[in-house]
Amino acid sequence: EDQVTQSPEALRLQEGESSSLNCSYTVSGLRGLFWYRQDPGKGPEFLFTLYSAGEEKEKERLKATLTKKESFLHITAPKPEDSATYLCAVVGSSNTGKLIFGQGTTLQVKP
Amino acid sequence: NAGVTQTPKFQVLKTGQSMTLQCAQDMNHNSMYWYRQDPGMGLRLIYYSASEGTTDKGEVPNGYNVSRLNKREFSLRLESAAPSQTSVYFCASSEYGPPYEQYFGPGTRLTVT
């Protein structure tokens, strides 16, 4: 069964304090791993898609990386506006059409 | 472009009542989805439509029906609401099915008493 586990559940950082969020996955035939950002009371906002191990993508202070078992979302010198819940999702070859989401990591960045 | 829009934003129902959640997208996407989000459970797929004229069950379809009205619109119906259906419902769309990225609407917060 395809599964996604995100850690930690919650993370508090000081502004400028870099860190990483983890997404561990079990899926047969990974077809894509997705990162989303969700602000309170809003829908998830697409950030990145990673397709194969070794791939990396960057956007402003965020960098997503992928291995065969996990993905990391690195946040460099975060700002308070980076505070949000970050969701990871996967789609595998046995479950086409269906994204399997993790429960998310809630990030709080204090000034 | 409005992206994905959903109506209503909030709804309170009594057990046994019915309602339809509406979703529309203006990105000319082929695939559309309905999810529910519950604390501690994450986002779970209810139904999806890979293309106009097709619908398929997701992870938690019981108690729901869907209609892909046309390419733009995908509605979710609760025929007889139950307290277990209290949740936040999100509609999403993508150009094609996964692994194309999905774009989400703002959500409908539904409470069933």
PDB file of C-alpha atoms in Angstrom:
ATOM      1  CA  GLU A   1       0.000   0.000   0.000  1.00  0.00           C
ATOM      2  CA  ASP A   2       1.299   3.441  -0.935  1.00  0.00           C
ATOM      3  CA  GLN A   3       2.147   5.521   2.111  1.00  0.00           C
ATOM      4  CA  VAL A   4       3.571   8.953   2.944  1.00  0.00           C
ATOM      5  CA  THR A   5       4.923  10.019   6.332  1.00  0.00           C
ATOM      6  CA  GLN A   6       6.018  13.564   7.069  1.00  0.00           C
ATOM      7  CA  SER A   7       8.201  14.701   9.942  1.00  0.00           C
ATOM      8  CA  PRO A   8       8.272  16.587  12.139  1.00  0.00           C
ATOM      9  CA  GLU A   9       4.565  17.326  12.644  1.00  0.00           C
ATOM     10  CA  ALA A  10       5.424  20.851  13.749  1.00  0.00           C
ATOM     11  CA  LEU A  11       8.545  22.975  13.535  1.00  0.00           C
ATOM     12  CA  ARG A  12       9.318  26.328  15.081  1.00  0.00           C
ATOM     13  CA  LEU A  13      12.200  28.346  13.715  1.00  0.00           C
ATOM     14  CA  GLN A  14      13.633  31.751  14.308  1.00  0.00           C
ATOM     15  CA  GLU A  15      13.819  33.993  11.288  1.00  0.00           C
ATOM     16  CA  GLY A  16      17.006  33.138   9.419  1.00  0.00           C
ATOM     17  CA  GLU A  17      17.364  29.690  11.011  1.00  0.00           C
ATOM     18  CA  SER A  18      17.599  27.164   8.158  1.00  0.00           C
ATOM     19  CA  SER A  19      16.113  23.681   8.475  1.00  0.00           C
ATOM     20  CA  SER A  20      14.635  20.751   6.547  1.00  0.00           C
ATOM     21  CA  LEU A  21      11.283  18.997   6.406  1.00  0.00           C
ATOM     22  CA  ASN A  22      11.188  15.275   5.675  1.00  0.00           C
ATOM     23  CA  CYS A  23       8.795  13.232   3.553  1.00  0.00           C
ATOM     24  CA  SER A  24       9.306   9.462   3.643  1.00  0.00           C
ATOM     25  CA  TYR A  25       7.348   7.427   1.141  1.00  0.00           C
ATOM     26  CA  THR A  26       6.548   3.867   0.191  1.00  0.00           C
ATOM     27  CA  VAL A  27       5.186   3.501  -3.298  1.00  0.00           C
ATOM     28  CA  SER A  28       5.513   1.012  -6.109  1.00  0.00           C
ATOM     29  CA  GLY A  29       6.806   2.718  -9.207  1.00  0.00           C
ATOM     30  CA  LEU A  30       7.050   6.367  -8.199  1.00  0.00           C
ATOM     31  CA  ARG A  31       5.614   8.538 -10.947  1.00  0.00           C
ATOM     32  CA  GLY A  32       5.849  11.818  -9.082  1.00  0.00           C
ATOM     33  CA  LEU A  33       6.341  13.409  -5.664  1.00  0.00           C
ATOM     34  CA  PHE A  34       4.688  16.740  -4.987  1.00  0.00           C
ATOM     35  CA  TRP A  35       5.194  19.496  -2.434  1.00  0.00           C
ATOM     36  CA  TYR A  36       2.393  21.895  -1.565  1.00  0.00           C
ATOM     37  CA  ARG A  37       2.097  24.827   0.791  1.00  0.00           C
ATOM     38  CA  GLN A  38      -1.164  25.408   2.670  1.00  0.00           C
ATOM     39  CA  ASP A  39      -2.016  28.580   4.568  1.00  0.00           C
ATOM     40  CA  PRO A  40      -4.728  28.468   7.262  1.00  0.00           C
ATOM     41  CA  GLY A  41      -8.212  28.497   5.769  1.00  0.00           C
ATOM     42  CA  LYS A  42      -6.949  28.159   2.197  1.00  0.00           C
ATOM     43  CA  GLY A  43      -6.420  25.454  -0.373  1.00  0.00           C
ATOM     44  CA  PRO A  44      -3.017  23.846  -0.986  1.00  0.00           C
ATOM     45  CA  GLU A  45      -0.729  25.794  -3.305  1.00  0.00           C
ATOM     46  CA  PHE A  46       1.517  23.819  -5.655  1.00  0.00           C
ATOM     47  CA  LEU A  47       5.271  24.208  -5.108  1.00  0.00           C
ATOM     48  CA  PHE A  48       7.234  21.425  -6.820  1.00  0.00           C
ATOM     49  CA  THR A  49       7.041  18.110  -8.630  1.00  0.00           C
ATOM     50  CA  LEU A  50       9.993  15.693  -8.473  1.00  0.00           C
ATOM     51  CA  TYR A  51      10.052  12.662 -10.728  1.00  0.00           C
ATOM     52  CA  SER A  52      13.226  10.685 -10.061  1.00  0.00           C
ATOM     53  CA  ALA A  53      15.914  10.169  -7.431  1.00  0.00           C
ATOM     54  CA  GLY A  54      18.612  12.800  -7.521  1.00  0.00           C
ATOM     55  CA  GLU A  55      16.316  15.496  -8.851  1.00  0.00           C
ATOM     56  CA  GLU A  56      16.308  18.907  -7.147  1.00  0.00           C
ATOM     57  CA  LYS A  57      14.132  21.985  -7.602  1.00  0.00           C
ATOM     58  CA  GLU A  58      14.367  25.451  -6.101  1.00  0.00           C
ATOM     59  CA  LYS A  59      12.053  28.370  -5.580  1.00  0.00           C
ATOM     60  CA  GLU A  60      13.183  31.379  -3.592  1.00  0.00           C
ATOM     61  CA  ARG A  61      14.163  30.075  -0.129  1.00  0.00           C
ATOM     62  CA  LEU A  62      12.855  26.568  -0.784  1.00  0.00           C
ATOM     63  CA  LYS A  63      14.729  23.625  -2.262  1.00  0.00           C
ATOM     64  CA  ALA A  64      13.226  20.175  -2.728  1.00  0.00           C
ATOM     65  CA  THR A  65      15.328  17.048  -3.154  1.00  0.00           C
ATOM     66  CA  LEU A  66      14.428  13.417  -3.817  1.00  0.00           C
ATOM     67  CA  THR A  67      15.977  10.046  -3.027  1.00  0.00           C
ATOM     68  CA  LYS A  68      14.533   6.571  -3.567  1.00  0.00           C
ATOM     69  CA  LYS A  69      12.917   6.591  -0.120  1.00  0.00           C
ATOM     70  CA  GLU A  70      12.402  10.209   0.902  1.00  0.00           C
ATOM     71  CA  SER A  71      12.218  13.824  -0.077  1.00  0.00           C
ATOM     72  CA  PHE A  72      13.452  16.857   1.789  1.00  0.00           C
ATOM     73  CA  LEU A  73      12.193  20.406   1.656  1.00  0.00           C
ATOM     74  CA  HIS A  74      15.091  22.615   2.680  1.00  0.00           C
ATOM     75  CA  ILE A  75      14.227  26.099   3.879  1.00  0.00           C
ATOM     76  CA  THR A  76      17.121  28.522   3.812  1.00  0.00           C
ATOM     77  CA  ALA A  77      17.030  31.661   5.980  1.00  0.00           C
ATOM     78  CA  PRO A  78      13.252  31.484   6.455  1.00  0.00           C
ATOM     79  CA  LYS A  79      11.082  34.536   6.941  1.00  0.00           C
ATOM     80  CA  PRO A  80       7.827  34.803   8.914  1.00  0.00           C
ATOM     81  CA  GLU A  81       5.870  34.709   5.645  1.00  0.00           C
ATOM     82  CA  ASP A  82       7.155  31.153   5.112  1.00  0.00           C
ATOM     83  CA  SER A  83       4.965  30.056   8.027  1.00  0.00           C
ATOM     84  CA  ALA A  84       2.446  27.516   6.680  1.00  0.00           C
ATOM     85  CA  THR A  85       1.714  23.818   6.547  1.00  0.00           C
ATOM     86  CA  TYR A  86       3.791  21.975   3.955  1.00  0.00           C
ATOM     87  CA  LEU A  87       2.226  18.902   2.379  1.00  0.00           C
ATOM     88  CA  CYS A  88       3.938  16.075   0.523  1.00  0.00           C
ATOM     89  CA  ALA A  89       2.111  13.732  -1.853  1.00  0.00           C
ATOM     90  CA  VAL A  90       3.054  10.855  -4.144  1.00  0.00           C
ATOM     91  CA  VAL A  91       1.548   9.032  -7.074  1.00  0.00           C
ATOM     92  CA  GLY A  92       2.680   5.546  -7.994  1.00  0.00           C
ATOM     93  CA  SER A  93       2.211   3.325 -10.996  1.00  0.00           C
ATOM     94  CA  SER A  94      -0.216   1.028  -9.145  1.00  0.00           C
ATOM     95  CA  ASN A  95      -2.449   3.892  -8.052  1.00  0.00           C
ATOM     96  CA  THR A  96      -2.654   6.065 -11.125  1.00  0.00           C
ATOM     97  CA  GLY A  97      -5.035   8.957 -10.809  1.00  0.00           C
ATOM     98  CA  LYS A  98      -4.683   9.164  -7.058  1.00  0.00           C
ATOM     99  CA  LEU A  99      -2.356  11.351  -5.044  1.00  0.00           C
ATOM    100  CA  ILE A 100      -1.540   9.991  -1.594  1.00  0.00           C
ATOM    101  CA  PHE A 101      -0.905  12.832   0.844  1.00  0.00           C
ATOM    102  CA  GLY A 102       1.075  12.944   4.053  1.00  0.00           C
ATOM    103  CA  GLN A 103      -0.356  14.700   7.078  1.00  0.00           C
ATOM    104  CA  GLY A 104       1.867  17.734   6.684  1.00  0.00           C
ATOM    105  CA  THR A 105       4.444  19.682   8.657  1.00  0.00           C
ATOM    106  CA  THR A 106       3.302  22.940  10.221  1.00  0.00           C
ATOM    107  CA  LEU A 107       6.107  25.477  10.131  1.00  0.00           C
ATOM    108  CA  GLN A 108       6.152  28.595  12.282  1.00  0.00           C
ATOM    109  CA  VAL A 109       8.870  31.167  11.700  1.00  0.00           C
ATOM    110  CA  LYS A 110       9.215  33.776  14.427  1.00  0.00           C
ATOM    111  CA  PRO A 111      10.715  37.192  13.763  1.00  0.00           C
TER     112      PRO A 111
ATOM    113  CA  ASN B   1      -8.026  33.898 -14.343  1.00  0.00           C
ATOM    114  CA  ALA B   2      -9.889  32.823 -11.234  1.00  0.00           C
ATOM    115  CA  GLY B   3      -8.325  29.336 -11.251  1.00  0.00           C
ATOM    116  CA  VAL B   4     -10.496  26.908  -9.277  1.00  0.00           C
ATOM    117  CA  THR B   5     -13.589  28.327  -7.603  1.00  0.00           C
ATOM    118  CA  GLN B   6     -15.854  26.598  -5.097  1.00  0.00           C
ATOM    119  CA  THR B   7     -19.265  27.432  -3.674  1.00  0.00           C
ATOM    120  CA  PRO B   8     -20.362  27.744  -0.972  1.00  0.00           C
ATOM    121  CA  LYS B   9     -17.471  28.695   1.335  1.00  0.00           C
ATOM    122  CA  PHE B  10     -19.302  27.565   4.467  1.00  0.00           C
ATOM    123  CA  GLN B  11     -22.355  25.363   5.049  1.00  0.00           C
ATOM    124  CA  VAL B  12     -24.142  23.932   8.049  1.00  0.00           C
ATOM    125  CA  LEU B  13     -26.476  20.990   7.491  1.00  0.00           C
ATOM    126  CA  LYS B  14     -28.624  18.877   9.710  1.00  0.00           C
ATOM    127  CA  THR B  15     -28.263  15.099   9.611  1.00  0.00           C
ATOM    128  CA  GLY B  16     -30.202  13.711   6.672  1.00  0.00           C
ATOM    129  CA  GLN B  17     -30.221  16.891   4.611  1.00  0.00           C
ATOM    130  CA  SER B  18     -28.763  16.944   1.124  1.00  0.00           C
ATOM    131  CA  MET B  19     -26.608  19.461  -0.664  1.00  0.00           C
ATOM    132  CA  THR B  20     -24.372  19.928  -3.676  1.00  0.00           C
ATOM    133  CA  LEU B  21     -20.931  21.479  -3.606  1.00  0.00           C
ATOM    134  CA  GLN B  22     -20.035  23.274  -6.796  1.00  0.00           C
ATOM    135  CA  CYS B  23     -16.615  23.545  -8.419  1.00  0.00           C
ATOM    136  CA  ALA B  24     -15.495  25.276 -11.596  1.00  0.00           C
ATOM    137  CA  GLN B  25     -12.113  25.826 -13.232  1.00  0.00           C
ATOM    138  CA  ASP B  26     -11.113  28.217 -15.992  1.00  0.00           C
ATOM    139  CA  MET B  27      -7.730  26.701 -16.875  1.00  0.00           C
ATOM    140  CA  ASN B  28      -9.086  24.359 -19.571  1.00  0.00           C
ATOM    141  CA  HIS B  29      -7.959  21.393 -17.498  1.00  0.00           C
ATOM    142  CA  ASN B  30      -9.100  17.902 -18.380  1.00  0.00           C
ATOM    143  CA  SER B  31      -8.986  16.290 -14.928  1.00  0.00           C
ATOM    144  CA  MET B  32     -10.828  17.323 -11.781  1.00  0.00           C
ATOM    145  CA  TYR B  33     -10.877  15.991  -8.220  1.00  0.00           C
ATOM    146  CA  TRP B  34     -12.737  16.190  -4.928  1.00  0.00           C
ATOM    147  CA  TYR B  35     -10.870  15.796  -1.627  1.00  0.00           C
ATOM    148  CA  ARG B  36     -11.785  16.036   2.004  1.00  0.00           C
ATOM    149  CA  GLN B  37      -9.374  17.224   4.687  1.00  0.00           C
ATOM    150  CA  ASP B  38      -9.765  16.166   8.299  1.00  0.00           C
ATOM    151  CA  PRO B  39      -7.460  16.827  11.261  1.00  0.00           C
ATOM    152  CA  GLY B  40      -4.951  14.013  11.614  1.00  0.00           C
ATOM    153  CA  MET B  41      -6.098  12.341   8.385  1.00  0.00           C
ATOM    154  CA  GLY B  42      -4.610  14.561   5.725  1.00  0.00           C
ATOM    155  CA  LEU B  43      -6.188  15.076   2.330  1.00  0.00           C
ATOM    156  CA  ARG B  44      -8.117  12.092   1.019  1.00  0.00           C
ATOM    157  CA  LEU B  45      -9.495  11.659  -2.477  1.00  0.00           C
ATOM    158  CA  ILE B  46     -13.266  11.199  -2.707  1.00  0.00           C
ATOM    159  CA  TYR B  47     -13.857  11.063  -6.468  1.00  0.00           C
ATOM    160  CA  TYR B  48     -12.059  12.171  -9.557  1.00  0.00           C
ATOM    161  CA  SER B  49     -12.807  12.750 -13.213  1.00  0.00           C
ATOM    162  CA  ALA B  50      -9.938  12.033 -15.565  1.00  0.00           C
ATOM    163  CA  SER B  51     -11.758  13.705 -18.446  1.00  0.00           C
ATOM    164  CA  GLU B  52     -15.172  15.029 -19.361  1.00  0.00           C
ATOM    165  CA  GLY B  53     -17.686  12.224 -19.213  1.00  0.00           C
ATOM    166  CA  THR B  54     -15.738   9.963 -16.839  1.00  0.00           C
ATOM    167  CA  THR B  55     -15.700   9.635 -13.065  1.00  0.00           C
ATOM    168  CA  ASP B  56     -13.961   7.205 -10.715  1.00  0.00           C
ATOM    169  CA  LYS B  57     -14.003   6.462  -7.031  1.00  0.00           C
ATOM    170  CA  GLY B  58     -11.177   7.572  -4.826  1.00  0.00           C
ATOM    171  CA  GLU B  59     -10.229   6.478  -1.347  1.00  0.00           C
ATOM    172  CA  VAL B  60     -13.403   7.533   0.518  1.00  0.00           C
ATOM    173  CA  PRO B  61     -16.391   7.615  -1.908  1.00  0.00           C
ATOM    174  CA  ASN B  62     -19.141   6.278   0.371  1.00  0.00           C
ATOM    175  CA  GLY B  63     -21.959   8.759   0.963  1.00  0.00           C
ATOM    176  CA  TYR B  64     -21.053  10.937  -2.016  1.00  0.00           C
ATOM    177  CA  ASN B  65     -21.949  11.245  -5.673  1.00  0.00           C
ATOM    178  CA  VAL B  66     -20.355  13.376  -8.366  1.00  0.00           C
ATOM    179  CA  SER B  67     -21.276  14.852 -11.704  1.00  0.00           C
ATOM    180  CA  ARG B  68     -18.873  16.125 -14.335  1.00  0.00           C
ATOM    181  CA  LEU B  69     -21.292  18.610 -15.851  1.00  0.00           C
ATOM    182  CA  ASN B  70     -18.906  19.758 -18.589  1.00  0.00           C
ATOM    183  CA  LYS B  71     -15.187  20.340 -18.948  1.00  0.00           C
ATOM    184  CA  ARG B  72     -15.259  23.276 -16.502  1.00  0.00           C
ATOM    185  CA  GLU B  73     -17.557  22.018 -13.756  1.00  0.00           C
ATOM    186  CA  PHE B  74     -17.456  19.108 -11.315  1.00  0.00           C
ATOM    187  CA  SER B  75     -20.014  18.883  -8.519  1.00  0.00           C
ATOM    188  CA  LEU B  76     -20.096  16.803  -5.339  1.00  0.00           C
ATOM    189  CA  ARG B  77     -23.428  15.754  -3.836  1.00  0.00           C
ATOM    190  CA  LEU B  78     -24.217  14.566  -0.350  1.00  0.00           C
ATOM    191  CA  GLU B  79     -27.591  12.805  -0.557  1.00  0.00           C
ATOM    192  CA  SER B  80     -28.135  12.315   3.176  1.00  0.00           C
ATOM    193  CA  ALA B  81     -25.565  14.139   5.238  1.00  0.00           C
ATOM    194  CA  ALA B  82     -24.058  12.492   8.316  1.00  0.00           C
ATOM    195  CA  PRO B  83     -21.941  14.025  11.122  1.00  0.00           C
ATOM    196  CA  SER B  84     -18.988  11.964   9.833  1.00  0.00           C
ATOM    197  CA  GLN B  85     -19.068  14.108   6.700  1.00  0.00           C
ATOM    198  CA  THR B  86     -18.160  17.213   8.688  1.00  0.00           C
ATOM    199  CA  SER B  87     -14.954  18.267   6.981  1.00  0.00           C
ATOM    200  CA  VAL B  88     -13.282  20.759   4.686  1.00  0.00           C
ATOM    201  CA  TYR B  89     -13.829  19.877   1.033  1.00  0.00           C
ATOM    202  CA  PHE B  90     -11.407  20.856  -1.697  1.00  0.00           C
ATOM    203  CA  CYS B  91     -11.830  20.693  -5.421  1.00  0.00           C
ATOM    204  CA  ALA B  92      -8.740  20.495  -7.628  1.00  0.00           C
ATOM    205  CA  SER B  93      -7.935  20.329 -11.312  1.00  0.00           C
ATOM    206  CA  SER B  94      -4.979  19.364 -13.480  1.00  0.00           C
ATOM    207  CA  GLU B  95      -4.208  19.512 -17.163  1.00  0.00           C
ATOM    208  CA  TYR B  96      -4.165  15.732 -17.270  1.00  0.00           C
ATOM    209  CA  GLY B  97      -4.139  13.056 -14.571  1.00  0.00           C
ATOM    210  CA  PRO B  98      -1.186  12.500 -12.246  1.00  0.00           C
ATOM    211  CA  PRO B  99       1.734  13.093 -12.362  1.00  0.00           C
ATOM    212  CA  TYR B 100       0.546  16.449 -13.631  1.00  0.00           C
ATOM    213  CA  GLU B 101       0.326  18.921 -10.777  1.00  0.00           C
ATOM    214  CA  GLN B 102      -3.081  19.687  -9.300  1.00  0.00           C
ATOM    215  CA  TYR B 103      -4.375  23.163  -8.507  1.00  0.00           C
ATOM    216  CA  PHE B 104      -6.727  23.517  -5.587  1.00  0.00           C
ATOM    217  CA  GLY B 105      -9.720  25.713  -4.864  1.00  0.00           C
ATOM    218  CA  PRO B 106     -10.229  27.632  -1.607  1.00  0.00           C
ATOM    219  CA  GLY B 107     -12.365  24.938   0.022  1.00  0.00           C
ATOM    220  CA  THR B 108     -15.833  24.527   1.533  1.00  0.00           C
ATOM    221  CA  ARG B 109     -16.116  24.113   5.289  1.00  0.00           C
ATOM    222  CA  LEU B 110     -19.083  21.817   5.970  1.00  0.00           C
ATOM    223  CA  THR B 111     -20.544  21.092   9.378  1.00  0.00           C
ATOM    224  CA  VAL B 112     -23.216  18.428   9.816  1.00  0.00           C
ATOM    225  CA  THR B 113     -25.073  18.549  13.134  1.00  0.00           C
TER     226      THR B 113
END
